[in-house]
């Protein structure tokens, strides 16, 4: 779940 | 990172740079909507708070810092340094009509009810409509300088390329972010009319009227 919200885009 | 995302980011970077250069070289911000620029600064400020909470990559961090500094730099040039050239009589779009619905939407439709997450969602929704004061200004004055048109084209192309990036990421990584995708589509659609005019007029050397 945490990873899903790692917004890696700008 | 894929080619669509990279070109999208570079297009975004290019858009911001040509706007800053245009203002700096001509010593004027005529034709540019200060309201759109404030909305973009708000977009970056609310989205990039994760700079303080987690590290993704050097590329990611540097780009975020650049977008933040350049958007506040643009506001400084418009509202302080070249204030006299700011076309405020034509920049009259009521931003509360964007901010209020966007704030409500981000409180309802988000991935998680958490402060940072809601601010991220707010920034995504706000970005999709932040160009409206600028487009409104162009339609009100009935024209745009070609440099302003190049700026708008690069800015619109960026989110369009992100859509290709999301399609690519969906097939290669199974990545799918519904909020970003819907907002990205709305954002790109808002530029469609402008893209048409840009290709049929500006690229043929005519002014956008």
PDB file of C-alpha atoms in Angstrom:
ATOM      1  CA  UNK A   1       0.000   0.000   0.000  1.00  0.00           C
ATOM      2  CA  UNK A   2       2.782   2.421   0.925  1.00  0.00           C
ATOM      3  CA  UNK A   3       4.420   1.852  -2.422  1.00  0.00           C
ATOM      4  CA  UNK A   4       1.272   2.654  -4.343  1.00  0.00           C
ATOM      5  CA  UNK A   5       1.341   6.150  -2.918  1.00  0.00           C
ATOM      6  CA  UNK A   6       4.991   6.763  -3.679  1.00  0.00           C
ATOM      7  CA  UNK A   7       4.205   9.296  -6.343  1.00  0.00           C
ATOM      8  CA  UNK A   8       7.303   8.936  -8.459  1.00  0.00           C
ATOM      9  CA  UNK A   9       6.071  11.143 -11.291  1.00  0.00           C
ATOM     10  CA  UNK A  10       6.430  14.888 -11.539  1.00  0.00           C
TER      11      UNK A  10
ATOM     12  CA  UNK B   1      11.406   6.076 -16.587  1.00  0.00           C
ATOM     13  CA  UNK B   2      10.497   5.658 -20.213  1.00  0.00           C
ATOM     14  CA  UNK B   3      10.922   7.760 -23.329  1.00  0.00           C
ATOM     15  CA  UNK B   4       7.416   9.298 -23.161  1.00  0.00           C
ATOM     16  CA  UNK B   5       7.865  10.359 -19.573  1.00  0.00           C
ATOM     17  CA  UNK B   6      11.349  11.760 -20.251  1.00  0.00           C
ATOM     18  CA  UNK B   7      10.245  13.771 -23.294  1.00  0.00           C
ATOM     19  CA  UNK B   8       7.166  14.886 -21.327  1.00  0.00           C
ATOM     20  CA  UNK B   9       9.307  16.164 -18.466  1.00  0.00           C
ATOM     21  CA  UNK B  10      11.695  17.866 -20.867  1.00  0.00           C
ATOM     22  CA  UNK B  11       8.773  19.483 -22.671  1.00  0.00           C
ATOM     23  CA  UNK B  12       7.516  20.790 -19.326  1.00  0.00           C
ATOM     24  CA  UNK B  13      10.983  22.077 -18.488  1.00  0.00           C
ATOM     25  CA  UNK B  14      11.248  23.699 -21.912  1.00  0.00           C
ATOM     26  CA  UNK B  15       7.837  25.401 -21.512  1.00  0.00           C
ATOM     27  CA  UNK B  16       8.857  26.958 -18.197  1.00  0.00           C
ATOM     28  CA  UNK B  17      12.223  28.043 -19.594  1.00  0.00           C
ATOM     29  CA  UNK B  18      10.830  29.727 -22.707  1.00  0.00           C
ATOM     30  CA  UNK B  19       8.328  31.612 -20.574  1.00  0.00           C
ATOM     31  CA  UNK B  20      11.048  32.841 -18.217  1.00  0.00           C
ATOM     32  CA  UNK B  21      13.327  33.732 -21.135  1.00  0.00           C
ATOM     33  CA  UNK B  22      10.543  35.540 -22.978  1.00  0.00           C
ATOM     34  CA  UNK B  23       9.828  37.690 -19.916  1.00  0.00           C
ATOM     35  CA  UNK B  24      13.506  38.293 -19.233  1.00  0.00           C
ATOM     36  CA  UNK B  25      14.557  39.130 -22.818  1.00  0.00           C
ATOM     37  CA  UNK B  26      11.608  41.324 -23.705  1.00  0.00           C
ATOM     38  CA  UNK B  27      11.490  42.822 -20.177  1.00  0.00           C
ATOM     39  CA  UNK B  28       7.748  42.291 -20.392  1.00  0.00           C
ATOM     40  CA  UNK B  29       5.128  39.801 -19.315  1.00  0.00           C
ATOM     41  CA  UNK B  30       2.403  41.143 -21.600  1.00  0.00           C
ATOM     42  CA  UNK B  31      -0.010  38.426 -22.684  1.00  0.00           C
ATOM     43  CA  UNK B  32       0.841  36.107 -19.797  1.00  0.00           C
ATOM     44  CA  UNK B  33      -1.765  35.296 -17.178  1.00  0.00           C
ATOM     45  CA  UNK B  34      -0.376  35.901 -13.699  1.00  0.00           C
ATOM     46  CA  UNK B  35      -3.337  33.980 -12.324  1.00  0.00           C
ATOM     47  CA  UNK B  36      -2.360  30.815 -14.208  1.00  0.00           C
ATOM     48  CA  UNK B  37       1.218  31.260 -13.012  1.00  0.00           C
ATOM     49  CA  UNK B  38       0.062  31.540  -9.388  1.00  0.00           C
ATOM     50  CA  UNK B  39      -2.047  28.398  -9.822  1.00  0.00           C
ATOM     51  CA  UNK B  40       0.958  26.512 -11.237  1.00  0.00           C
ATOM     52  CA  UNK B  41       3.121  27.622  -8.311  1.00  0.00           C
ATOM     53  CA  UNK B  42       0.395  26.392  -5.969  1.00  0.00           C
ATOM     54  CA  UNK B  43       0.330  23.080  -7.880  1.00  0.00           C
ATOM     55  CA  UNK B  44       4.062  22.583  -7.384  1.00  0.00           C
ATOM     56  CA  UNK B  45       4.036  23.754  -3.775  1.00  0.00           C
ATOM     57  CA  UNK B  46       1.270  21.326  -2.784  1.00  0.00           C
ATOM     58  CA  UNK B  47       2.552  18.370  -4.840  1.00  0.00           C
ATOM     59  CA  UNK B  48       6.215  18.483  -3.983  1.00  0.00           C
ATOM     60  CA  UNK B  49       5.909  18.507  -0.188  1.00  0.00           C
ATOM     61  CA  UNK B  50       7.168  14.920  -0.440  1.00  0.00           C
ATOM     62  CA  UNK B  51      10.607  16.463  -1.013  1.00  0.00           C
ATOM     63  CA  UNK B  52      10.703  16.608   2.779  1.00  0.00           C
ATOM     64  CA  UNK B  53       9.309  13.150   3.441  1.00  0.00           C
ATOM     65  CA  UNK B  54      10.910  10.773   0.980  1.00  0.00           C
ATOM     66  CA  UNK B  55      13.566  10.545  -1.638  1.00  0.00           C
ATOM     67  CA  UNK B  56      12.785   8.998  -5.030  1.00  0.00           C
ATOM     68  CA  UNK B  57      15.820   9.816  -7.174  1.00  0.00           C
ATOM     69  CA  UNK B  58      18.270  12.624  -7.792  1.00  0.00           C
ATOM     70  CA  UNK B  59      16.501  13.342 -11.096  1.00  0.00           C
ATOM     71  CA  UNK B  60      13.150  13.565  -9.326  1.00  0.00           C
ATOM     72  CA  UNK B  61      14.461  15.860  -6.586  1.00  0.00           C
ATOM     73  CA  UNK B  62      16.291  18.202  -8.959  1.00  0.00           C
ATOM     74  CA  UNK B  63      13.316  18.521 -11.303  1.00  0.00           C
ATOM     75  CA  UNK B  64      10.989  19.291  -8.398  1.00  0.00           C
ATOM     76  CA  UNK B  65      13.334  21.958  -7.075  1.00  0.00           C
ATOM     77  CA  UNK B  66      13.645  23.451 -10.546  1.00  0.00           C
ATOM     78  CA  UNK B  67       9.874  23.570 -11.095  1.00  0.00           C
ATOM     79  CA  UNK B  68       9.347  25.178  -7.684  1.00  0.00           C
ATOM     80  CA  UNK B  69      12.072  27.796  -8.077  1.00  0.00           C
ATOM     81  CA  UNK B  70      11.155  28.666 -11.648  1.00  0.00           C
ATOM     82  CA  UNK B  71       7.441  29.031 -10.943  1.00  0.00           C
ATOM     83  CA  UNK B  72       8.078  31.347  -8.011  1.00  0.00           C
ATOM     84  CA  UNK B  73      10.692  33.153 -10.122  1.00  0.00           C
ATOM     85  CA  UNK B  74       8.087  33.732 -12.840  1.00  0.00           C
ATOM     86  CA  UNK B  75       5.692  35.178 -10.269  1.00  0.00           C
ATOM     87  CA  UNK B  76       8.422  37.460  -8.967  1.00  0.00           C
ATOM     88  CA  UNK B  77       9.146  38.732 -12.488  1.00  0.00           C
ATOM     89  CA  UNK B  78       5.446  39.303 -13.193  1.00  0.00           C
ATOM     90  CA  UNK B  79       4.349  40.866  -9.935  1.00  0.00           C
ATOM     91  CA  UNK B  80       7.500  42.667  -8.847  1.00  0.00           C
ATOM     92  CA  UNK B  81      10.209  43.237 -11.419  1.00  0.00           C
ATOM     93  CA  UNK B  82       8.137  43.763 -14.554  1.00  0.00           C
ATOM     94  CA  UNK B  83       4.912  44.619 -12.794  1.00  0.00           C
ATOM     95  CA  UNK B  84       4.240  47.594 -15.082  1.00  0.00           C
ATOM     96  CA  UNK B  85       3.978  45.314 -18.130  1.00  0.00           C
ATOM     97  CA  UNK B  86       1.533  42.898 -16.534  1.00  0.00           C
ATOM     98  CA  UNK B  87      -1.721  42.956 -18.475  1.00  0.00           C
ATOM     99  CA  UNK B  88      -4.022  42.782 -15.452  1.00  0.00           C
ATOM    100  CA  UNK B  89      -7.070  44.210 -17.212  1.00  0.00           C
ATOM    101  CA  UNK B  90      -7.239  41.133 -19.411  1.00  0.00           C
ATOM    102  CA  UNK B  91      -6.356  38.653 -16.670  1.00  0.00           C
ATOM    103  CA  UNK B  92      -9.752  38.455 -15.033  1.00  0.00           C
ATOM    104  CA  UNK B  93     -10.595  34.763 -14.784  1.00  0.00           C
ATOM    105  CA  UNK B  94     -12.179  34.048 -11.391  1.00  0.00           C
ATOM    106  CA  UNK B  95      -9.793  31.483  -9.891  1.00  0.00           C
ATOM    107  CA  UNK B  96     -12.132  30.677  -6.997  1.00  0.00           C
ATOM    108  CA  UNK B  97     -14.329  28.894  -9.545  1.00  0.00           C
ATOM    109  CA  UNK B  98     -11.418  26.488  -9.993  1.00  0.00           C
ATOM    110  CA  UNK B  99      -9.980  26.388  -6.484  1.00  0.00           C
ATOM    111  CA  UNK B 100     -13.191  25.625  -4.607  1.00  0.00           C
ATOM    112  CA  UNK B 101     -14.424  22.698  -6.750  1.00  0.00           C
ATOM    113  CA  UNK B 102     -10.874  21.306  -6.934  1.00  0.00           C
ATOM    114  CA  UNK B 103     -10.518  21.471  -3.131  1.00  0.00           C
ATOM    115  CA  UNK B 104     -13.862  19.713  -2.648  1.00  0.00           C
ATOM    116  CA  UNK B 105     -13.062  17.040  -5.252  1.00  0.00           C
ATOM    117  CA  UNK B 106      -9.691  16.317  -3.675  1.00  0.00           C
ATOM    118  CA  UNK B 107     -11.359  15.814  -0.290  1.00  0.00           C
ATOM    119  CA  UNK B 108     -13.830  13.330  -1.786  1.00  0.00           C
ATOM    120  CA  UNK B 109     -11.849  11.467  -4.452  1.00  0.00           C
ATOM    121  CA  UNK B 110      -8.379  10.631  -3.167  1.00  0.00           C
ATOM    122  CA  UNK B 111      -6.261   7.520  -2.661  1.00  0.00           C
ATOM    123  CA  UNK B 112      -6.059   7.986   1.092  1.00  0.00           C
ATOM    124  CA  UNK B 113      -7.471  10.511   3.565  1.00  0.00           C
ATOM    125  CA  UNK B 114      -4.151  11.882   4.676  1.00  0.00           C
ATOM    126  CA  UNK B 115      -2.897  15.492   4.585  1.00  0.00           C
ATOM    127  CA  UNK B 116      -0.042  14.949   2.124  1.00  0.00           C
ATOM    128  CA  UNK B 117      -2.144  12.667  -0.042  1.00  0.00           C
ATOM    129  CA  UNK B 118      -5.036  15.145  -0.208  1.00  0.00           C
ATOM    130  CA  UNK B 119      -2.630  17.954  -1.097  1.00  0.00           C
ATOM    131  CA  UNK B 120      -1.122  15.748  -3.821  1.00  0.00           C
ATOM    132  CA  UNK B 121      -4.628  15.043  -5.171  1.00  0.00           C
ATOM    133  CA  UNK B 122      -5.497  18.755  -4.976  1.00  0.00           C
ATOM    134  CA  UNK B 123      -2.379  19.556  -7.018  1.00  0.00           C
ATOM    135  CA  UNK B 124      -3.247  16.971  -9.669  1.00  0.00           C
ATOM    136  CA  UNK B 125      -6.799  18.300 -10.078  1.00  0.00           C
ATOM    137  CA  UNK B 126      -5.666  21.909  -9.962  1.00  0.00           C
ATOM    138  CA  UNK B 127      -2.957  21.363 -12.574  1.00  0.00           C
ATOM    139  CA  UNK B 128      -5.529  19.985 -14.997  1.00  0.00           C
ATOM    140  CA  UNK B 129      -7.401  23.318 -15.041  1.00  0.00           C
ATOM    141  CA  UNK B 130      -4.665  25.809 -14.084  1.00  0.00           C
ATOM    142  CA  UNK B 131      -4.182  26.893 -17.692  1.00  0.00           C
ATOM    143  CA  UNK B 132      -7.768  28.158 -18.014  1.00  0.00           C
ATOM    144  CA  UNK B 133      -6.997  31.765 -16.932  1.00  0.00           C
ATOM    145  CA  UNK B 134      -4.281  31.833 -19.617  1.00  0.00           C
ATOM    146  CA  UNK B 135      -6.538  30.394 -22.327  1.00  0.00           C
ATOM    147  CA  UNK B 136      -9.279  32.795 -21.228  1.00  0.00           C
ATOM    148  CA  UNK B 137      -6.848  35.685 -21.561  1.00  0.00           C
ATOM    149  CA  UNK B 138      -5.806  34.604 -25.059  1.00  0.00           C
ATOM    150  CA  UNK B 139      -9.450  34.337 -26.103  1.00  0.00           C
ATOM    151  CA  UNK B 140     -10.258  37.696 -24.536  1.00  0.00           C
ATOM    152  CA  UNK B 141      -7.456  39.608 -26.208  1.00  0.00           C
ATOM    153  CA  UNK B 142      -8.011  37.528 -29.334  1.00  0.00           C
ATOM    154  CA  UNK B 143      -4.337  36.886 -29.957  1.00  0.00           C
ATOM    155  CA  UNK B 144      -1.108  35.542 -28.555  1.00  0.00           C
ATOM    156  CA  UNK B 145       2.487  36.255 -29.435  1.00  0.00           C
ATOM    157  CA  UNK B 146       4.131  33.292 -31.133  1.00  0.00           C
ATOM    158  CA  UNK B 147       6.452  32.772 -28.162  1.00  0.00           C
ATOM    159  CA  UNK B 148       3.399  32.489 -25.885  1.00  0.00           C
ATOM    160  CA  UNK B 149       1.980  29.945 -28.327  1.00  0.00           C
ATOM    161  CA  UNK B 150       5.188  27.890 -28.197  1.00  0.00           C
ATOM    162  CA  UNK B 151       4.979  28.008 -24.408  1.00  0.00           C
ATOM    163  CA  UNK B 152       1.383  26.763 -24.436  1.00  0.00           C
ATOM    164  CA  UNK B 153       2.197  24.040 -26.948  1.00  0.00           C
ATOM    165  CA  UNK B 154       5.122  22.694 -24.903  1.00  0.00           C
ATOM    166  CA  UNK B 155       3.030  22.840 -21.727  1.00  0.00           C
ATOM    167  CA  UNK B 156       0.139  20.952 -23.345  1.00  0.00           C
ATOM    168  CA  UNK B 157       2.411  18.403 -25.012  1.00  0.00           C
ATOM    169  CA  UNK B 158       3.863  17.499 -21.606  1.00  0.00           C
ATOM    170  CA  UNK B 159       0.640  16.051 -20.204  1.00  0.00           C
ATOM    171  CA  UNK B 160      -0.221  14.446 -23.538  1.00  0.00           C
ATOM    172  CA  UNK B 161       3.121  12.617 -23.403  1.00  0.00           C
ATOM    173  CA  UNK B 162       2.371  11.583 -19.836  1.00  0.00           C
ATOM    174  CA  UNK B 163      -0.753   9.810 -21.117  1.00  0.00           C
ATOM    175  CA  UNK B 164       1.464   7.742 -23.446  1.00  0.00           C
ATOM    176  CA  UNK B 165       3.744   7.122 -20.442  1.00  0.00           C
ATOM    177  CA  UNK B 166       0.771   5.816 -18.425  1.00  0.00           C
ATOM    178  CA  UNK B 167      -0.286   3.504 -21.227  1.00  0.00           C
ATOM    179  CA  UNK B 168       3.290   2.211 -21.435  1.00  0.00           C
ATOM    180  CA  UNK B 169       3.540   1.815 -17.650  1.00  0.00           C
ATOM    181  CA  UNK B 170       0.223   0.009 -17.522  1.00  0.00           C
ATOM    182  CA  UNK B 171       1.441  -2.653 -19.962  1.00  0.00           C
ATOM    183  CA  UNK B 172       4.996  -2.934 -18.649  1.00  0.00           C
ATOM    184  CA  UNK B 173       4.570  -2.493 -14.867  1.00  0.00           C
ATOM    185  CA  UNK B 174       0.842  -2.815 -14.279  1.00  0.00           C
ATOM    186  CA  UNK B 175       0.990   0.749 -12.957  1.00  0.00           C
ATOM    187  CA  UNK B 176      -2.346   2.553 -13.009  1.00  0.00           C
ATOM    188  CA  UNK B 177      -3.233   5.718 -11.133  1.00  0.00           C
ATOM    189  CA  UNK B 178      -6.848   6.571 -11.898  1.00  0.00           C
ATOM    190  CA  UNK B 179      -6.683  10.078 -10.400  1.00  0.00           C
ATOM    191  CA  UNK B 180      -3.617  11.088 -12.403  1.00  0.00           C
ATOM    192  CA  UNK B 181      -4.946   9.510 -15.601  1.00  0.00           C
ATOM    193  CA  UNK B 182      -8.384  11.173 -15.525  1.00  0.00           C
ATOM    194  CA  UNK B 183      -6.928  14.564 -14.582  1.00  0.00           C
ATOM    195  CA  UNK B 184      -4.236  14.145 -17.252  1.00  0.00           C
ATOM    196  CA  UNK B 185      -6.845  13.449 -19.911  1.00  0.00           C
ATOM    197  CA  UNK B 186      -8.927  16.485 -18.844  1.00  0.00           C
ATOM    198  CA  UNK B 187      -5.784  18.612 -18.910  1.00  0.00           C
ATOM    199  CA  UNK B 188      -4.807  17.457 -22.395  1.00  0.00           C
ATOM    200  CA  UNK B 189      -8.339  17.892 -23.752  1.00  0.00           C
ATOM    201  CA  UNK B 190      -8.346  21.535 -22.610  1.00  0.00           C
ATOM    202  CA  UNK B 191      -5.401  22.158 -24.916  1.00  0.00           C
ATOM    203  CA  UNK B 192      -6.921  20.454 -27.969  1.00  0.00           C
ATOM    204  CA  UNK B 193      -8.517  23.558 -29.453  1.00  0.00           C
ATOM    205  CA  UNK B 194      -5.258  25.398 -28.918  1.00  0.00           C
ATOM    206  CA  UNK B 195      -3.214  22.544 -30.506  1.00  0.00           C
ATOM    207  CA  UNK B 196      -5.401  22.769 -33.591  1.00  0.00           C
ATOM    208  CA  UNK B 197      -4.837  26.524 -33.928  1.00  0.00           C
ATOM    209  CA  UNK B 198      -1.138  26.105 -33.219  1.00  0.00           C
ATOM    210  CA  UNK B 199      -0.629  23.560 -35.973  1.00  0.00           C
ATOM    211  CA  UNK B 200      -2.827  25.285 -38.549  1.00  0.00           C
ATOM    212  CA  UNK B 201      -1.629  28.839 -37.846  1.00  0.00           C
ATOM    213  CA  UNK B 202       1.456  29.347 -35.714  1.00  0.00           C
ATOM    214  CA  UNK B 203       3.570  26.711 -37.456  1.00  0.00           C
ATOM    215  CA  UNK B 204       2.740  28.352 -40.781  1.00  0.00           C
ATOM    216  CA  UNK B 205       4.143  31.615 -39.487  1.00  0.00           C
ATOM    217  CA  UNK B 206       0.847  33.323 -38.806  1.00  0.00           C
ATOM    218  CA  UNK B 207      -0.110  34.928 -35.541  1.00  0.00           C
ATOM    219  CA  UNK B 208      -2.557  33.207 -33.309  1.00  0.00           C
ATOM    220  CA  UNK B 209      -5.736  35.273 -33.543  1.00  0.00           C
TER     221      UNK B 209
END
